[in-house]
Short mmCIF file of C-alpha atoms (C1' of nucleotides) in Angstrom, two decimals:
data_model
loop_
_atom_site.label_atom_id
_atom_site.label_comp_id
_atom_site.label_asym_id
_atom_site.label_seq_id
_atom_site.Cartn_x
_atom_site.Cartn_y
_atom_site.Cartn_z
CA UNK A 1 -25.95 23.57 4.08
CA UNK A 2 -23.99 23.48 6.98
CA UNK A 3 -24.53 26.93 9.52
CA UNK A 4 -20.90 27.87 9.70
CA UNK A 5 -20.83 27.78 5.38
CA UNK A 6 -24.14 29.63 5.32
CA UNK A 7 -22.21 32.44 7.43
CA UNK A 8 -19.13 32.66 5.19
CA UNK A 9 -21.36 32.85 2.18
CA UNK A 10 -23.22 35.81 3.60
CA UNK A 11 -19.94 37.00 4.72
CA UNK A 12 -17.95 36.76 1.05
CA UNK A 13 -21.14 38.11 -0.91
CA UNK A 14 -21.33 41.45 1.51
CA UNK A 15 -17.42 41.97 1.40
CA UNK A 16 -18.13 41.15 -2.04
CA UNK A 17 -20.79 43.86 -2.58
CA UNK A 18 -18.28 46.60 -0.59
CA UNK A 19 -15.09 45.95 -2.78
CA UNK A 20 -17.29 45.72 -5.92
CA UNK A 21 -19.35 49.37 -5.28
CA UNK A 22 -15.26 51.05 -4.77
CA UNK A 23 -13.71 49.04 -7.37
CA UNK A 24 -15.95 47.63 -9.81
CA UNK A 25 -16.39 44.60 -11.40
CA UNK A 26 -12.83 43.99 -12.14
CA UNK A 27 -12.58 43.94 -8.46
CA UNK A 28 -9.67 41.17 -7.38
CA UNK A 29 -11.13 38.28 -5.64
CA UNK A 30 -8.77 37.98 -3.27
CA UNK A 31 -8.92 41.25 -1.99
CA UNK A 32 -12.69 40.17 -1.46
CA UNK A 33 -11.64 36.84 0.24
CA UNK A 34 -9.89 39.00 2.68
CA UNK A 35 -11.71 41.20 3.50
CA UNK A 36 -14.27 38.73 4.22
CA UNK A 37 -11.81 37.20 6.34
CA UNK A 38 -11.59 33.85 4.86
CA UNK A 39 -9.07 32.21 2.65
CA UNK A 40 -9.86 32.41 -1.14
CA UNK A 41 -10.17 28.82 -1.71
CA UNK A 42 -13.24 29.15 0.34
CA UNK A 43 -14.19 31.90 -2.04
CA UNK A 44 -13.84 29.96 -5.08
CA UNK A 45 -15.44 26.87 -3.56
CA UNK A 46 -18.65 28.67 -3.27
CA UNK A 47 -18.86 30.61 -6.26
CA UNK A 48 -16.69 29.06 -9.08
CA UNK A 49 -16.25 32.39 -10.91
CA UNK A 50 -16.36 35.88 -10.64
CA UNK A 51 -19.90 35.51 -12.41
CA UNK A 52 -21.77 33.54 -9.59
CA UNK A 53 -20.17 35.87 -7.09
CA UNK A 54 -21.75 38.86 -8.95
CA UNK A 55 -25.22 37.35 -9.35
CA UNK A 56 -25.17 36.65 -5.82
CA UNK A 57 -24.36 40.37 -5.24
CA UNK A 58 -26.40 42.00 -7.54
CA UNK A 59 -29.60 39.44 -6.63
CA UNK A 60 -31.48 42.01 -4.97
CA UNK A 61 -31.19 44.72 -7.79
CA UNK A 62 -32.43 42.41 -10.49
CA UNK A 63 -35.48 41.22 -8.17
CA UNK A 64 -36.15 45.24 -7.74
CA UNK A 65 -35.92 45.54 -11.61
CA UNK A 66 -38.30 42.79 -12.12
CA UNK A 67 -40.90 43.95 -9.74
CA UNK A 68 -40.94 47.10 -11.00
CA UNK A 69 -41.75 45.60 -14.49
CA UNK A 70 -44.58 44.04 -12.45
CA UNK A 71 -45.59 47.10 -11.35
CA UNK A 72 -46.12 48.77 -14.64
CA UNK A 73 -48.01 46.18 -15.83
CA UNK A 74 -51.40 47.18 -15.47
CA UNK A 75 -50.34 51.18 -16.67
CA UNK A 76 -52.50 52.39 -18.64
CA UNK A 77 -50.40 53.57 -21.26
CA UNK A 78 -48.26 50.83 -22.61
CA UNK A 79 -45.55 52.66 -24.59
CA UNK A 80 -45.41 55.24 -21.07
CA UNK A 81 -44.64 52.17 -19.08
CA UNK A 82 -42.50 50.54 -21.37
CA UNK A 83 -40.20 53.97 -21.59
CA UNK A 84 -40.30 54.57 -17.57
CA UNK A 85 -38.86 50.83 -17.08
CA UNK A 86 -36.37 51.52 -19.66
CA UNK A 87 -35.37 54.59 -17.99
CA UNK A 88 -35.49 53.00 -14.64
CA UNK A 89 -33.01 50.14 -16.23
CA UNK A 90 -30.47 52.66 -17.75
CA UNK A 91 -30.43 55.06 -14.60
CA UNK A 92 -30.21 52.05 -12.18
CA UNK A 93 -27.05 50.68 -14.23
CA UNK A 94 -25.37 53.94 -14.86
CA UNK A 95 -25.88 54.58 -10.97
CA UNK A 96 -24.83 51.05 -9.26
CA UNK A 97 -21.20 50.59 -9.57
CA UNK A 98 -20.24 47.48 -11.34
CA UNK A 99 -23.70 46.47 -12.53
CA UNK A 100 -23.35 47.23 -15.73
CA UNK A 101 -20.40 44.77 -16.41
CA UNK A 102 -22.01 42.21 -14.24
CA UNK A 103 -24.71 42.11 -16.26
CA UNK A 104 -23.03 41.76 -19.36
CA UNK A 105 -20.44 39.25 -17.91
CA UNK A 106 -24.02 37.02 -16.46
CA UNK A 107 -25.32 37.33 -20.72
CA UNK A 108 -22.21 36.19 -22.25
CA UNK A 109 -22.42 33.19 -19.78
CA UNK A 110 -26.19 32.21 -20.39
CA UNK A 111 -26.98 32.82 -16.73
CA UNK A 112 -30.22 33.20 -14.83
CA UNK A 113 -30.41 36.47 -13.78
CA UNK A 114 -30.57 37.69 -17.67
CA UNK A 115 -33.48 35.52 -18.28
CA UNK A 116 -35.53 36.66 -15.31
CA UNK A 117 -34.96 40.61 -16.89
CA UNK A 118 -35.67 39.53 -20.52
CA UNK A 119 -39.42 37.94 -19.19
CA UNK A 120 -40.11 40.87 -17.27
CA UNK A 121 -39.17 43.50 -20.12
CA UNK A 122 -41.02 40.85 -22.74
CA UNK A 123 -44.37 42.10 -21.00
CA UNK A 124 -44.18 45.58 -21.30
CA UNK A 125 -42.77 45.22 -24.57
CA UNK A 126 -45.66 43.44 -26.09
CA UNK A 127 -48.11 45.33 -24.51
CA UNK A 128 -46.79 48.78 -26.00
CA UNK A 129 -46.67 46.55 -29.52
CA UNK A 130 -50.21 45.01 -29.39
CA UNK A 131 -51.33 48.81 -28.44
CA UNK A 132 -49.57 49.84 -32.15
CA UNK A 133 -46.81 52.15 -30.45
CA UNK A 134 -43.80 50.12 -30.81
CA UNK A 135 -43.69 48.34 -34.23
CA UNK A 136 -43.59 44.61 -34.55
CA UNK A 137 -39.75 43.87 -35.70
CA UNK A 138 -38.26 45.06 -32.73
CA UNK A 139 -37.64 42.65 -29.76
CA UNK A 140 -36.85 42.74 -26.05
CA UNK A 141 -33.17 41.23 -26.91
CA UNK A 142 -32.67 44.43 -28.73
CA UNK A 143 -33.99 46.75 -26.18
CA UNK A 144 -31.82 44.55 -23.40
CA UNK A 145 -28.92 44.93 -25.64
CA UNK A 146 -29.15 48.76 -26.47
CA UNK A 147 -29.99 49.40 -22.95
CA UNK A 148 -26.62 47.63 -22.07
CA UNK A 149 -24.29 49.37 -24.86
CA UNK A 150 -25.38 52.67 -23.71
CA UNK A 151 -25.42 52.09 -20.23
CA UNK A 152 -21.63 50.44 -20.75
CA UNK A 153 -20.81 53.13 -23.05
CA UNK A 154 -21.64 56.60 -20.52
CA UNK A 155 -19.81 55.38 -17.78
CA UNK A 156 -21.54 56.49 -14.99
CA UNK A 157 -22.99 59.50 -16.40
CA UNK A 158 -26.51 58.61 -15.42
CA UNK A 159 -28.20 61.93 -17.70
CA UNK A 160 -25.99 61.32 -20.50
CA UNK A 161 -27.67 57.69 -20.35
CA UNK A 162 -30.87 59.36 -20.39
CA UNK A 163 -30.42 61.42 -23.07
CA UNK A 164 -28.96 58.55 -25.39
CA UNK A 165 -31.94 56.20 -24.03
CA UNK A 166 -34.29 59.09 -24.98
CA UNK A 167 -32.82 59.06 -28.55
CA UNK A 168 -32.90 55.43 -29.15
CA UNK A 169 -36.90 55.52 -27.88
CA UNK A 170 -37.95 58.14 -30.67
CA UNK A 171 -36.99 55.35 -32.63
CA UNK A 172 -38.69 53.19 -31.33
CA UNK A 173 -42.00 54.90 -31.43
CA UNK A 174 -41.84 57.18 -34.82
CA UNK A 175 -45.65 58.22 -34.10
CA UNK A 176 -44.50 59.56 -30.80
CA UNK A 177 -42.88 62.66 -30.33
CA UNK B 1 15.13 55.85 -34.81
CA UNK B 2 17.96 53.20 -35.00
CA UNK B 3 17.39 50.59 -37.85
CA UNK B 4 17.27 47.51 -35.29
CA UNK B 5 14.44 49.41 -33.11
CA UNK B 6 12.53 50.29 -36.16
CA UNK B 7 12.73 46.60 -37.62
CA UNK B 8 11.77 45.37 -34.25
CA UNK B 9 8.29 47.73 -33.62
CA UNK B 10 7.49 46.61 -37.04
CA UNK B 11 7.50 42.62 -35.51
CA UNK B 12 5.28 43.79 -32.87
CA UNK B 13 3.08 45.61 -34.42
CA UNK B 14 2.90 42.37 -36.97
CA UNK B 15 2.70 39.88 -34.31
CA UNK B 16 0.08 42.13 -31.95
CA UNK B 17 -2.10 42.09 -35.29
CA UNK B 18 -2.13 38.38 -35.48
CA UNK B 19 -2.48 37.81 -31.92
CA UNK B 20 -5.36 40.11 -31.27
CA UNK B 21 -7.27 38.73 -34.06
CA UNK B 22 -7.10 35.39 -32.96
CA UNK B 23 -7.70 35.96 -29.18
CA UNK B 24 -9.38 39.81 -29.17
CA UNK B 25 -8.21 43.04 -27.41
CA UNK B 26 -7.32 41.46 -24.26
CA UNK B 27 -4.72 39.21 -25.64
CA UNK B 28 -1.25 38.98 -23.68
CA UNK B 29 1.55 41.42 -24.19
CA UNK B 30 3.87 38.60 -23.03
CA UNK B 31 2.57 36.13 -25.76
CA UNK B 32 2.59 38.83 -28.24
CA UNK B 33 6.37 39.56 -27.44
CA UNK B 34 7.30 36.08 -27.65
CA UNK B 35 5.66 35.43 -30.65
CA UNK B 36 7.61 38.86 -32.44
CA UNK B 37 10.34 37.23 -31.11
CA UNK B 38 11.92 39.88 -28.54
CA UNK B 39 11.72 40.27 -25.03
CA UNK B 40 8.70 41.47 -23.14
CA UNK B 41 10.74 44.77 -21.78
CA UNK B 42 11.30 45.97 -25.23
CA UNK B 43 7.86 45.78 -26.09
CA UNK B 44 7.07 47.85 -22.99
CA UNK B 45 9.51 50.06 -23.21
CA UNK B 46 8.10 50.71 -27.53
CA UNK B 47 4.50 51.27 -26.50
CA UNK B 48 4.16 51.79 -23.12
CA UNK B 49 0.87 49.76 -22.68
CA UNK B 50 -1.85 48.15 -24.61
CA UNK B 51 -3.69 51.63 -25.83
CA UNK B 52 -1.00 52.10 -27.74
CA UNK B 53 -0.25 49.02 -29.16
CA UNK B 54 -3.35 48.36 -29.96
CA UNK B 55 -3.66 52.12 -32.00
CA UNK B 56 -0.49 51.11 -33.59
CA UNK B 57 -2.06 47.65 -34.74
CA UNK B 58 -5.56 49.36 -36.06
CA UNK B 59 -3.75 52.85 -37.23
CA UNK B 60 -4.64 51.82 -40.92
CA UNK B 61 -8.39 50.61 -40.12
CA UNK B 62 -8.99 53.86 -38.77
CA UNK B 63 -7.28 55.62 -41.08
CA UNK B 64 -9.83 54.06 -43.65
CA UNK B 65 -12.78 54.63 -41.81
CA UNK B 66 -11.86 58.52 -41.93
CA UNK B 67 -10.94 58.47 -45.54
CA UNK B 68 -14.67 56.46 -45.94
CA UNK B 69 -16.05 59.58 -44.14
CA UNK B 70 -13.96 62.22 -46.74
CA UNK B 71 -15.12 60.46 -49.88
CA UNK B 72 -19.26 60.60 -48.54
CA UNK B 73 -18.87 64.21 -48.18
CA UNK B 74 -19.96 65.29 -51.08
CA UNK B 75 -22.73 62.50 -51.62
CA UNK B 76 -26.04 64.38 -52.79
CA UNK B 77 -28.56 63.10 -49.73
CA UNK B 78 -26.39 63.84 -46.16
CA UNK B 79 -28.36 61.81 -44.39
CA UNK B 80 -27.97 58.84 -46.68
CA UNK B 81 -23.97 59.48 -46.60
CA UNK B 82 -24.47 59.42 -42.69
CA UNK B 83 -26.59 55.86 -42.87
CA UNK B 84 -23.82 54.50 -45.31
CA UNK B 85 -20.72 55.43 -42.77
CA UNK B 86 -22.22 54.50 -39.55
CA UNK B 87 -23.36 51.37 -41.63
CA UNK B 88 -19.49 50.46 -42.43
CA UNK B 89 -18.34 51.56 -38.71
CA UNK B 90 -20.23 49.32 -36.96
CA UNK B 91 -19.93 46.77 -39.67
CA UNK B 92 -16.18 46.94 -39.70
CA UNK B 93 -16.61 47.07 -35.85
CA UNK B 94 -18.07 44.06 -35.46
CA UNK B 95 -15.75 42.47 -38.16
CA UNK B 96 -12.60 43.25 -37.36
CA UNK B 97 -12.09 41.33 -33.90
CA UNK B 98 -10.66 43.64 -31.37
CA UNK B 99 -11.37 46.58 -32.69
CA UNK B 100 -14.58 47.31 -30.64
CA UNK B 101 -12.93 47.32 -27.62
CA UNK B 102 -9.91 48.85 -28.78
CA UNK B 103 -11.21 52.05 -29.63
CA UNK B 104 -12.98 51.97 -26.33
CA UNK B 105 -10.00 51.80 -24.39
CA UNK B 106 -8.75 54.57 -26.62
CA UNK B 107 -11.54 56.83 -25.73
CA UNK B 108 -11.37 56.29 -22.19
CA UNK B 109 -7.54 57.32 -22.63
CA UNK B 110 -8.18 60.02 -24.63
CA UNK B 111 -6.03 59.19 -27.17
CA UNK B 112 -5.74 61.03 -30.90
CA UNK B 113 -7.61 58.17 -33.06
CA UNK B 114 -10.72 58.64 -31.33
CA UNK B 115 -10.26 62.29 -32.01
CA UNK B 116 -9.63 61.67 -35.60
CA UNK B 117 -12.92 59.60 -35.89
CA UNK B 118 -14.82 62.10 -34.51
CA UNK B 119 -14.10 64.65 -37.13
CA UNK B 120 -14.43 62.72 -39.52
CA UNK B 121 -18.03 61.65 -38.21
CA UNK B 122 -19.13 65.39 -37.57
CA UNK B 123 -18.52 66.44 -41.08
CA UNK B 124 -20.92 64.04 -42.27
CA UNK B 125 -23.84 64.82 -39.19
CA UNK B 126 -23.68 68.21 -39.41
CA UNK B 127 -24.52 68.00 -42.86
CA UNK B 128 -27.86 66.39 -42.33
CA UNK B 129 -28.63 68.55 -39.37
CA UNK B 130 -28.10 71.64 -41.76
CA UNK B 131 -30.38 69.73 -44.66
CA UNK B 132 -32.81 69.43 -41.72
CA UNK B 133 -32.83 65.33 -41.52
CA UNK B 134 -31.33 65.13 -38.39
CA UNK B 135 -32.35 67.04 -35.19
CA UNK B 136 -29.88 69.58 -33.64
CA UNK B 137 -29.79 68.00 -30.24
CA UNK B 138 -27.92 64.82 -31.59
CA UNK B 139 -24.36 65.60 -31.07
CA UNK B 140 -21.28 63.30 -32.46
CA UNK B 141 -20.43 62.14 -29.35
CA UNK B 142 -23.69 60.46 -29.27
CA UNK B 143 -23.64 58.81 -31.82
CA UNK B 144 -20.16 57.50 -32.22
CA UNK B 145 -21.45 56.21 -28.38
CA UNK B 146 -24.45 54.84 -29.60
CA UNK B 147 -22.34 52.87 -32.67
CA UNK B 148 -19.47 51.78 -29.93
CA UNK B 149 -22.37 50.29 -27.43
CA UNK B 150 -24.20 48.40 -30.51
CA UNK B 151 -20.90 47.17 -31.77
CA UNK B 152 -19.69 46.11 -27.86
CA UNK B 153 -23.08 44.31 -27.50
CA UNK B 154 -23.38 42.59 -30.53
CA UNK B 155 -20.46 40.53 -30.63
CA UNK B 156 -19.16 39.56 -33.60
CA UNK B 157 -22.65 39.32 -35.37
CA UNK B 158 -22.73 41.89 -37.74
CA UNK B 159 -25.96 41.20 -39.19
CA UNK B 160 -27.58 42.00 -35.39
CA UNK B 161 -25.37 44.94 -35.43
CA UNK B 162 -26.88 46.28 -38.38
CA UNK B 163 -30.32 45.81 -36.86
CA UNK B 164 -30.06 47.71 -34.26
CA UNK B 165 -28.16 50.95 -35.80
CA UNK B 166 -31.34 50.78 -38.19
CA UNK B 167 -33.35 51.16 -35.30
CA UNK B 168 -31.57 53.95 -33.77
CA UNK B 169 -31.19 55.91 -37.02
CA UNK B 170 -34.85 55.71 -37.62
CA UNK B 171 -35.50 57.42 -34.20
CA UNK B 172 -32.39 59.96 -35.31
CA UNK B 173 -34.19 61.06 -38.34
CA UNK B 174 -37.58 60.78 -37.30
CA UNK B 175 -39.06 62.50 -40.57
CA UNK B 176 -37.52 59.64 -42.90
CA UNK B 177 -38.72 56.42 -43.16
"C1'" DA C 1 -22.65 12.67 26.46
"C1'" DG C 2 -19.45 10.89 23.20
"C1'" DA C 3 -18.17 8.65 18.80
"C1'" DA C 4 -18.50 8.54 13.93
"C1'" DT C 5 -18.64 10.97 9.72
"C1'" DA C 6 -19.49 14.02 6.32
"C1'" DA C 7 -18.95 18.84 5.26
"C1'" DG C 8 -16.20 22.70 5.29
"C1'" DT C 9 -11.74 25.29 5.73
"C1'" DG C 10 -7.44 27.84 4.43
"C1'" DG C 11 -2.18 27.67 4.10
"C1'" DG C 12 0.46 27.29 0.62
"C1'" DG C 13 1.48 25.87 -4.24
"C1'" DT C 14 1.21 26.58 -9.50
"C1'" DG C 15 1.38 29.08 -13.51
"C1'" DG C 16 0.48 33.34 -15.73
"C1'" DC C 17 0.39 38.22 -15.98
"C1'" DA C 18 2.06 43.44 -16.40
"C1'" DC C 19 5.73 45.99 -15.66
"C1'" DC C 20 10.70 47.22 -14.62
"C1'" DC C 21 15.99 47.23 -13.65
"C1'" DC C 22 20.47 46.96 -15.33
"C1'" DG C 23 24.58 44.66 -17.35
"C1'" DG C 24 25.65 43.51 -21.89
"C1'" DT C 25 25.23 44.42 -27.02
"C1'" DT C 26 25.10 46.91 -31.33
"C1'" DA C 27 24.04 50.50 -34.80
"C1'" DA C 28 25.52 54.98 -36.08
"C1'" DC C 29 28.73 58.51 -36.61
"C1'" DC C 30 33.44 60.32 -36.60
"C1'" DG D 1 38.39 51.16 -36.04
"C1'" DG D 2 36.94 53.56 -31.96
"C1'" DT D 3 33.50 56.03 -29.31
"C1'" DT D 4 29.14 56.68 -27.70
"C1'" DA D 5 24.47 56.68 -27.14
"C1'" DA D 6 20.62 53.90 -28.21
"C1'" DC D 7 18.76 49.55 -27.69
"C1'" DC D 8 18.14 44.87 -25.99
"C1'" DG D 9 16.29 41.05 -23.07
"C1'" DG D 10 17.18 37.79 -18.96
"C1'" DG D 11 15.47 37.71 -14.92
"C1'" DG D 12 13.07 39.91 -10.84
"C1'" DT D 13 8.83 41.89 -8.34
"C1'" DG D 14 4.33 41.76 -6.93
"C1'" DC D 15 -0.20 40.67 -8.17
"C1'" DC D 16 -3.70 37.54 -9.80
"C1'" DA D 17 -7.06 33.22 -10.48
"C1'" DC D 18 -7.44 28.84 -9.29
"C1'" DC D 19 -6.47 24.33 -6.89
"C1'" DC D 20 -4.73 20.47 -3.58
"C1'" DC D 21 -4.94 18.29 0.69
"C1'" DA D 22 -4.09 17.88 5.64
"C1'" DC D 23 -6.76 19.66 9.23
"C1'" DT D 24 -10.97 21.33 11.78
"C1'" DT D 25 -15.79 21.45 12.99
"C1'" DA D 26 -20.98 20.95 12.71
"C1'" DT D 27 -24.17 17.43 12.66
"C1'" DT D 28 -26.14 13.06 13.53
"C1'" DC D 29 -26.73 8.70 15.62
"C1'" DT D 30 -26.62 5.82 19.59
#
DNA sequence: AGAATAAGTGGGGTGGCACCCCGGTTAACC
DNA sequence: GGTTAACCGGGGTGCCACCCCACTTATTCT
């Protein structure tokens, strides 16, 4: 990759990150192209799509989600660990503006970044099932998904996530409080 | 309301209906005018914007989810009569394609048919939280949320859809199986 | 250093969209 | 049949995603 394209990439992807945190998701790629001072063919050369553009925005905050799975790991209470994550997941989308969205948008169109947060989740998951809290017919695609409708669905109320997460977990683990 | 106007909101409403099924919630006002066969002011100037087309196009699907709601009222086991209308919401939901995020948008705007759902929903929770099946800190709101974000996230698979409300109604009523 | 070349750029075009103005049309009422 | 107020839609505005192609520039080879 030639130095002067490596610079407008880095360029596009912070303007990128800017317009997206006022605007959203829906943000208008041009408006993104311009900022970044370059014309938008140069924008859509790179990225293809609004969905590339996104991953390469959000990159950092799905490594910090995945490492943090990484991290729990070893807890040694599975269903804790698997419930902190969760909460982590839902707070971290309610909070980051156009996240949410992005991550949908990246699921609908088979893309990396969901597989990387599906393996990660998988782990805690089936430790807090092997350990008898969570029962054996739920999977991490359901988890993912509920995660996403109720982070989609409060906005960016990040404790009426909570609350809705909490609700959904109860379920999860009937010989939990 | 002049004969011509009438005849012509009728067309729209008609041709929004088939439109939206075939291409979803986000379908073009333009192509929807031109396939009702009038100019793309008028249908401005009937509705105003898509919220309200779109109300106008699933008035009668909402209308039957509430009347669902008014005939499980007097079912003998409340919670049951809850399981059984949050069953055919997100069924219907999931079915009917646009719907989802129609009533979505509709929320967001405030409008009266999310209003009218609501009622109809807290008739049936509050009378399992009074027969003791469902806790007192699970309000409406959360629910109805909780069904929109399973609905959103499923797509058009019901079957998945189903799933997953069974998952969160067994954490809502903790004492059942 | 300078020439050759492959990679990269962005002005400007296309087609589509939501939304609106205003001169012409028509239903409704007398 | 005439008056009037309601209604209509062609065509305009400004925005968007996405793309073509003549031009520029970094890199490499000698």
């Amino acid at each position: 990759m030639r130095a002067d394209a490596r610079r407008n990439r880095d360029l596009m992807v912070a303007a990128a990150a800017e317009v997206v945190a006022e605007q959203g998701a829906e943000a208008s790629l041009e408006e993104i192209a311009r900022r970044a001072g370059v014309g938008s063919a140069t924008l859509h050369r790179h990225f293809g799509g609004r969905v590339a553009l996104l991953e390469a925005v959000f990159e950092s905050s799905i490594a910090g989600v995945c490492a943090r799975a990484e991290e729990l790991r070893d807890h040694p209470e599975p269903l804790r660990a698997l419930t902190i994550w969760l909460h982590g997941m839902v707070d971290h989308i309610a909070t980051v503006h156009g996240l949410g969205p992005a991550l949908v948008m990246s699921a609908e169109h088979g893309s990396q970044c969901h597989v990387r947060i599906r393996s990660a989740g998988r782990l805690l998951l089936e430790r807090a099932q092997e350990d008898g809290s969570v029962p054996a017919d739920v999977d991490i695609s359901d988890l993912l998904t509920l995660v996403n409708g109720i982070a989609l669905a409060s906005g960016q109320d990040a404790g009426r996530a909570g609350h809705l997460l909490d609700l959904v977990i109860r379920g999860i683990a009937p010989a939990q409080a």
